[in-house]
Amino acid sequence: RFYTALNANSERKAFDRAKVVVAVSEKVAQELIAIGVPRDRIRVILNGIDLQEFAPGIVDRQKWGLPPEEVPLALFAGDIRTPRKNLDTVLYSLVQVPQLHLAVLGGTAGSPYPELARSLKSENRVHFLGFRQDVPDLMKAANFLVFPSRYEPFGLVVLEAMATGIPVITAATTGAAELVTPDCGIVLPDSDDTQALADA
């Protein structure tokens, strides 16, 4: 609590002195306004990605031990040691979609989610692939991205998936959700609604 209060005080002083504050999404801009930063000093500059690295394509899933192409495969990427990214809701929703497999990218050391998948009897459909450097290829192997983070200032992974040409299921609590239209994905109003996520 002390560190959070000290940090918040330091941030407020920095915002007061800044001529311009750059926000990575409109969501962050609204948060800045809520703490007193004047709108005319805020500039929204969305994050960008390498469109050549994240481009549509086809790869063979089996090099990662993933199910064959005819099996629906969702992809989740993020820090799976924290509840903020919301893998728990994804795993609970997955129980309701028995034909779907899930590839999870993120370091598993200290993560509670491999055990949660086992307790939900989904371990045969959830593929924990660890921290990866080959995310662009894994995106090409998936049918869609699922990323209903409970809080995300932007969420590059959403933009990367859209550039790769796969649909996205995310939540309004993710800053990049403002870029997701019905043509490329679904934005859930409530990141913790397991039924809505299963339906999506």
PDB file of N, CA and C in Angstrom, residues 49-50 52-61 63-64 66 73-79 103-107 129-147 155-166:
ATOM      1  N   ILE A  49       2.659  -2.620 -34.631  1.00  0.00           N
ATOM      2  CA  ILE A  49       3.337  -3.915 -34.745  1.00  0.00           C
ATOM      3  C   ILE A  49       3.983  -4.016 -36.117  1.00  0.00           C
ATOM      4  N   ASP A  50       4.824  -5.019 -36.291  1.00  0.00           N
ATOM      5  CA  ASP A  50       5.487  -5.301 -37.556  1.00  0.00           C
ATOM      6  C   ASP A  50       4.537  -6.121 -38.424  1.00  0.00           C
ATOM      7  N   GLN A  52       4.921  -7.258 -41.371  1.00  0.00           N
ATOM      8  CA  GLN A  52       5.546  -8.350 -42.113  1.00  0.00           C
ATOM      9  C   GLN A  52       5.731  -9.569 -41.223  1.00  0.00           C
ATOM     10  N   GLU A  53       6.076  -9.324 -39.954  1.00  0.00           N
ATOM     11  CA  GLU A  53       6.240 -10.430 -39.019  1.00  0.00           C
ATOM     12  C   GLU A  53       4.897 -11.091 -38.716  1.00  0.00           C
ATOM     13  N   PHE A  54       3.882 -10.272 -38.509  1.00  0.00           N
ATOM     14  CA  PHE A  54       2.533 -10.770 -38.231  1.00  0.00           C
ATOM     15  C   PHE A  54       1.696 -10.600 -39.483  1.00  0.00           C
ATOM     16  N   ALA A  55       1.774 -11.573 -40.357  1.00  0.00           N
ATOM     17  CA  ALA A  55       1.054 -11.565 -41.628  1.00  0.00           C
ATOM     18  C   ALA A  55       0.335 -12.895 -41.773  1.00  0.00           C
ATOM     19  N   PRO A  56      -0.762 -12.927 -42.518  1.00  0.00           N
ATOM     20  CA  PRO A  56      -1.466 -14.200 -42.712  1.00  0.00           C
ATOM     21  C   PRO A  56      -0.565 -15.262 -43.336  1.00  0.00           C
ATOM     22  N   GLY A  57      -0.856 -16.494 -43.023  1.00  0.00           N
ATOM     23  CA  GLY A  57      -0.097 -17.614 -43.563  1.00  0.00           C
ATOM     24  C   GLY A  57      -0.587 -18.924 -42.979  1.00  0.00           C
ATOM     25  N   ILE A  58       0.038 -19.996 -43.402  1.00  0.00           N
ATOM     26  CA  ILE A  58      -0.329 -21.333 -42.939  1.00  0.00           C
ATOM     27  C   ILE A  58       0.926 -22.033 -42.436  1.00  0.00           C
ATOM     28  N   VAL A  59       0.826 -22.663 -41.289  1.00  0.00           N
ATOM     29  CA  VAL A  59       1.941 -23.453 -40.751  1.00  0.00           C
ATOM     30  C   VAL A  59       1.396 -24.796 -40.272  1.00  0.00           C
ATOM     31  N   ASP A  60       2.277 -25.756 -40.128  1.00  0.00           N
ATOM     32  CA  ASP A  60       1.901 -27.083 -39.665  1.00  0.00           C
ATOM     33  C   ASP A  60       1.893 -27.098 -38.133  1.00  0.00           C
ATOM     34  N   ARG A  61       0.740 -27.299 -37.551  1.00  0.00           N
ATOM     35  CA  ARG A  61       0.589 -27.307 -36.095  1.00  0.00           C
ATOM     36  C   ARG A  61       1.383 -28.422 -35.423  1.00  0.00           C
ATOM     37  N   LYS A  63       4.238 -29.517 -35.485  1.00  0.00           N
ATOM     38  CA  LYS A  63       5.607 -29.322 -34.982  1.00  0.00           C
ATOM     39  C   LYS A  63       5.629 -28.889 -33.518  1.00  0.00           C
ATOM     40  N   TRP A  64       4.486 -28.436 -33.003  1.00  0.00           N
ATOM     41  CA  TRP A  64       4.369 -28.095 -31.579  1.00  0.00           C
ATOM     42  C   TRP A  64       3.594 -29.159 -30.810  1.00  0.00           C
ATOM     43  N   LEU A  66       0.524 -29.967 -31.455  1.00  0.00           N
ATOM     44  CA  LEU A  66      -0.863 -29.518 -31.396  1.00  0.00           C
ATOM     45  C   LEU A  66      -1.738 -30.429 -32.251  1.00  0.00           C
ATOM     46  N   LEU A  73      -8.816 -24.754 -32.831  1.00  0.00           N
ATOM     47  CA  LEU A  73      -7.756 -24.385 -31.886  1.00  0.00           C
ATOM     48  C   LEU A  73      -7.803 -22.895 -31.589  1.00  0.00           C
ATOM     49  N   ALA A  74      -7.971 -22.572 -30.310  1.00  0.00           N
ATOM     50  CA  ALA A  74      -7.887 -21.186 -29.843  1.00  0.00           C
ATOM     51  C   ALA A  74      -6.479 -20.949 -29.314  1.00  0.00           C
ATOM     52  N   LEU A  75      -6.070 -19.691 -29.311  1.00  0.00           N
ATOM     53  CA  LEU A  75      -4.752 -19.309 -28.806  1.00  0.00           C
ATOM     54  C   LEU A  75      -4.919 -18.277 -27.707  1.00  0.00           C
ATOM     55  N   PHE A  76      -4.184 -18.463 -26.616  1.00  0.00           N
ATOM     56  CA  PHE A  76      -4.116 -17.481 -25.530  1.00  0.00           C
ATOM     57  C   PHE A  76      -2.646 -17.170 -25.323  1.00  0.00           C
ATOM     58  N   ALA A  77      -2.292 -15.889 -25.236  1.00  0.00           N
ATOM     59  CA  ALA A  77      -0.897 -15.489 -25.019  1.00  0.00           C
ATOM     60  C   ALA A  77      -0.850 -14.406 -23.958  1.00  0.00           C
ATOM     61  N   GLY A  78       0.021 -14.603 -22.964  1.00  0.00           N
ATOM     62  CA  GLY A  78       0.155 -13.593 -21.922  1.00  0.00           C
ATOM     63  C   GLY A  78       0.850 -14.164 -20.702  1.00  0.00           C
ATOM     64  N   ASP A  79       1.035 -13.320 -19.717  1.00  0.00           N
ATOM     65  CA  ASP A  79       1.666 -13.731 -18.455  1.00  0.00           C
ATOM     66  C   ASP A  79       0.658 -14.560 -17.679  1.00  0.00           C
ATOM     67  N   ALA A 103      -4.263 -23.512 -27.123  1.00  0.00           N
ATOM     68  CA  ALA A 103      -2.809 -23.385 -26.985  1.00  0.00           C
ATOM     69  C   ALA A 103      -2.538 -22.173 -26.106  1.00  0.00           C
ATOM     70  N   VAL A 104      -1.766 -22.380 -25.043  1.00  0.00           N
ATOM     71  CA  VAL A 104      -1.479 -21.304 -24.085  1.00  0.00           C
ATOM     72  C   VAL A 104       0.003 -20.963 -24.172  1.00  0.00           C
ATOM     73  N   LEU A 105       0.292 -19.691 -24.481  1.00  0.00           N
ATOM     74  CA  LEU A 105       1.668 -19.214 -24.552  1.00  0.00           C
ATOM     75  C   LEU A 105       1.946 -18.362 -23.324  1.00  0.00           C
ATOM     76  N   GLY A 106       2.975 -18.712 -22.593  1.00  0.00           N
ATOM     77  CA  GLY A 106       3.343 -17.986 -21.381  1.00  0.00           C
ATOM     78  C   GLY A 106       4.064 -18.926 -20.435  1.00  0.00           C
ATOM     79  N   GLY A 107       5.038 -18.385 -19.714  1.00  0.00           N
ATOM     80  CA  GLY A 107       5.821 -19.197 -18.783  1.00  0.00           C
ATOM     81  C   GLY A 107       4.957 -19.825 -17.711  1.00  0.00           C
ATOM     82  N   LEU A 129       2.450 -24.264 -23.848  1.00  0.00           N
ATOM     83  CA  LEU A 129       3.651 -24.274 -24.685  1.00  0.00           C
ATOM     84  C   LEU A 129       4.785 -23.436 -24.110  1.00  0.00           C
ATOM     85  N   GLY A 130       4.578 -22.824 -22.950  1.00  0.00           N
ATOM     86  CA  GLY A 130       5.633 -22.046 -22.312  1.00  0.00           C
ATOM     87  C   GLY A 130       5.853 -20.695 -22.989  1.00  0.00           C
ATOM     88  N   PHE A 131       6.899 -20.025 -22.542  1.00  0.00           N
ATOM     89  CA  PHE A 131       7.282 -18.734 -23.134  1.00  0.00           C
ATOM     90  C   PHE A 131       7.818 -19.000 -24.540  1.00  0.00           C
ATOM     91  N   ARG A 132       7.354 -18.246 -25.525  1.00  0.00           N
ATOM     92  CA  ARG A 132       7.679 -18.531 -26.921  1.00  0.00           C
ATOM     93  C   ARG A 132       8.274 -17.317 -27.627  1.00  0.00           C
ATOM     94  N   GLN A 133       9.174 -17.607 -28.552  1.00  0.00           N
ATOM     95  CA  GLN A 133       9.710 -16.584 -29.456  1.00  0.00           C
ATOM     96  C   GLN A 133       9.047 -16.667 -30.836  1.00  0.00           C
ATOM     97  N   ASP A 134       8.295 -17.741 -31.071  1.00  0.00           N
ATOM     98  CA  ASP A 134       7.697 -17.979 -32.393  1.00  0.00           C
ATOM     99  C   ASP A 134       6.196 -17.687 -32.407  1.00  0.00           C
ATOM    100  N   VAL A 135       5.785 -16.641 -31.717  1.00  0.00           N
ATOM    101  CA  VAL A 135       4.377 -16.277 -31.621  1.00  0.00           C
ATOM    102  C   VAL A 135       3.743 -16.037 -32.994  1.00  0.00           C
ATOM    103  N   PRO A 136       4.404 -15.361 -33.934  1.00  0.00           N
ATOM    104  CA  PRO A 136       3.758 -15.164 -35.244  1.00  0.00           C
ATOM    105  C   PRO A 136       3.368 -16.482 -35.914  1.00  0.00           C
ATOM    106  N   ASP A 137       4.228 -17.485 -35.845  1.00  0.00           N
ATOM    107  CA  ASP A 137       3.895 -18.775 -36.449  1.00  0.00           C
ATOM    108  C   ASP A 137       2.768 -19.471 -35.701  1.00  0.00           C
ATOM    109  N   LEU A 138       2.780 -19.376 -34.378  1.00  0.00           N
ATOM    110  CA  LEU A 138       1.713 -20.002 -33.598  1.00  0.00           C
ATOM    111  C   LEU A 138       0.369 -19.333 -33.869  1.00  0.00           C
ATOM    112  N   MET A 139       0.380 -18.042 -34.119  1.00  0.00           N
ATOM    113  CA  MET A 139      -0.876 -17.374 -34.476  1.00  0.00           C
ATOM    114  C   MET A 139      -1.418 -17.916 -35.801  1.00  0.00           C
ATOM    115  N   LYS A 140      -0.526 -18.188 -36.734  1.00  0.00           N
ATOM    116  CA  LYS A 140      -0.954 -18.747 -38.019  1.00  0.00           C
ATOM    117  C   LYS A 140      -1.531 -20.150 -37.850  1.00  0.00           C
ATOM    118  N   ALA A 141      -1.139 -20.839 -36.787  1.00  0.00           N
ATOM    119  CA  ALA A 141      -1.620 -22.196 -36.542  1.00  0.00           C
ATOM    120  C   ALA A 141      -2.994 -22.218 -35.875  1.00  0.00           C
ATOM    121  N   ALA A 142      -3.413 -21.098 -35.279  1.00  0.00           N
ATOM    122  CA  ALA A 142      -4.663 -21.049 -34.512  1.00  0.00           C
ATOM    123  C   ALA A 142      -5.831 -20.610 -35.387  1.00  0.00           C
ATOM    124  N   ASN A 143      -7.039 -20.944 -34.926  1.00  0.00           N
ATOM    125  CA  ASN A 143      -8.253 -20.479 -35.591  1.00  0.00           C
ATOM    126  C   ASN A 143      -8.684 -19.110 -35.093  1.00  0.00           C
ATOM    127  N   PHE A 144      -8.377 -18.811 -33.826  1.00  0.00           N
ATOM    128  CA  PHE A 144      -8.705 -17.492 -33.282  1.00  0.00           C
ATOM    129  C   PHE A 144      -7.920 -17.255 -31.995  1.00  0.00           C
ATOM    130  N   LEU A 145      -7.844 -15.987 -31.601  1.00  0.00           N
ATOM    131  CA  LEU A 145      -7.225 -15.587 -30.336  1.00  0.00           C
ATOM    132  C   LEU A 145      -8.320 -15.370 -29.310  1.00  0.00           C
ATOM    133  N   VAL A 146      -8.086 -15.832 -28.080  1.00  0.00           N
ATOM    134  CA  VAL A 146      -8.981 -15.525 -26.972  1.00  0.00           C
ATOM    135  C   VAL A 146      -8.151 -14.781 -25.927  1.00  0.00           C
ATOM    136  N   PHE A 147      -8.580 -13.542 -25.607  1.00  0.00           N
ATOM    137  CA  PHE A 147      -7.800 -12.689 -24.710  1.00  0.00           C
ATOM    138  C   PHE A 147      -8.733 -11.735 -23.950  1.00  0.00           C
ATOM    139  N   GLY A 155      -2.752  -4.060 -25.240  1.00  0.00           N
ATOM    140  CA  GLY A 155      -2.830  -5.477 -25.574  1.00  0.00           C
ATOM    141  C   GLY A 155      -2.343  -5.731 -26.987  1.00  0.00           C
ATOM    142  N   LEU A 156      -1.023  -5.673 -27.161  1.00  0.00           N
ATOM    143  CA  LEU A 156      -0.433  -5.892 -28.493  1.00  0.00           C
ATOM    144  C   LEU A 156      -0.870  -7.200 -29.124  1.00  0.00           C
ATOM    145  N   VAL A 157      -1.081  -8.218 -28.312  1.00  0.00           N
ATOM    146  CA  VAL A 157      -1.432  -9.529 -28.841  1.00  0.00           C
ATOM    147  C   VAL A 157      -2.728  -9.476 -29.657  1.00  0.00           C
ATOM    148  N   VAL A 158      -3.637  -8.581 -29.308  1.00  0.00           N
ATOM    149  CA  VAL A 158      -4.883  -8.419 -30.060  1.00  0.00           C
ATOM    150  C   VAL A 158      -4.585  -7.885 -31.454  1.00  0.00           C
ATOM    151  N   LEU A 159      -3.749  -6.867 -31.518  1.00  0.00           N
ATOM    152  CA  LEU A 159      -3.370  -6.284 -32.806  1.00  0.00           C
ATOM    153  C   LEU A 159      -2.581  -7.289 -33.650  1.00  0.00           C
ATOM    154  N   GLU A 160      -1.710  -8.053 -33.005  1.00  0.00           N
ATOM    155  CA  GLU A 160      -0.914  -9.054 -33.718  1.00  0.00           C
ATOM    156  C   GLU A 160      -1.812 -10.124 -34.338  1.00  0.00           C
ATOM    157  N   ALA A 161      -2.811 -10.564 -33.591  1.00  0.00           N
ATOM    158  CA  ALA A 161      -3.733 -11.575 -34.107  1.00  0.00           C
ATOM    159  C   ALA A 161      -4.520 -11.030 -35.300  1.00  0.00           C
ATOM    160  N   MET A 162      -5.007  -9.803 -35.182  1.00  0.00           N
ATOM    161  CA  MET A 162      -5.773  -9.224 -36.294  1.00  0.00           C
ATOM    162  C   MET A 162      -4.899  -9.072 -37.531  1.00  0.00           C
ATOM    163  N   ALA A 163      -3.638  -8.684 -37.356  1.00  0.00           N
ATOM    164  CA  ALA A 163      -2.730  -8.559 -38.493  1.00  0.00           C
ATOM    165  C   ALA A 163      -2.475  -9.916 -39.136  1.00  0.00           C
ATOM    166  N   THR A 164      -2.459 -10.973 -38.312  1.00  0.00           N
ATOM    167  CA  THR A 164      -2.242 -12.322 -38.814  1.00  0.00           C
ATOM    168  C   THR A 164      -3.478 -12.843 -39.542  1.00  0.00           C
ATOM    169  N   GLY A 165      -4.601 -12.193 -39.340  1.00  0.00           N
ATOM    170  CA  GLY A 165      -5.820 -12.570 -40.045  1.00  0.00           C
ATOM    171  C   GLY A 165      -6.712 -13.524 -39.286  1.00  0.00           C
ATOM    172  N   ILE A 166      -6.463 -13.689 -37.971  1.00  0.00           N
ATOM    173  CA  ILE A 166      -7.351 -14.558 -37.198  1.00  0.00           C
ATOM    174  C   ILE A 166      -8.294 -13.698 -36.352  1.00  0.00           C
TER     175      ILE A 166
END
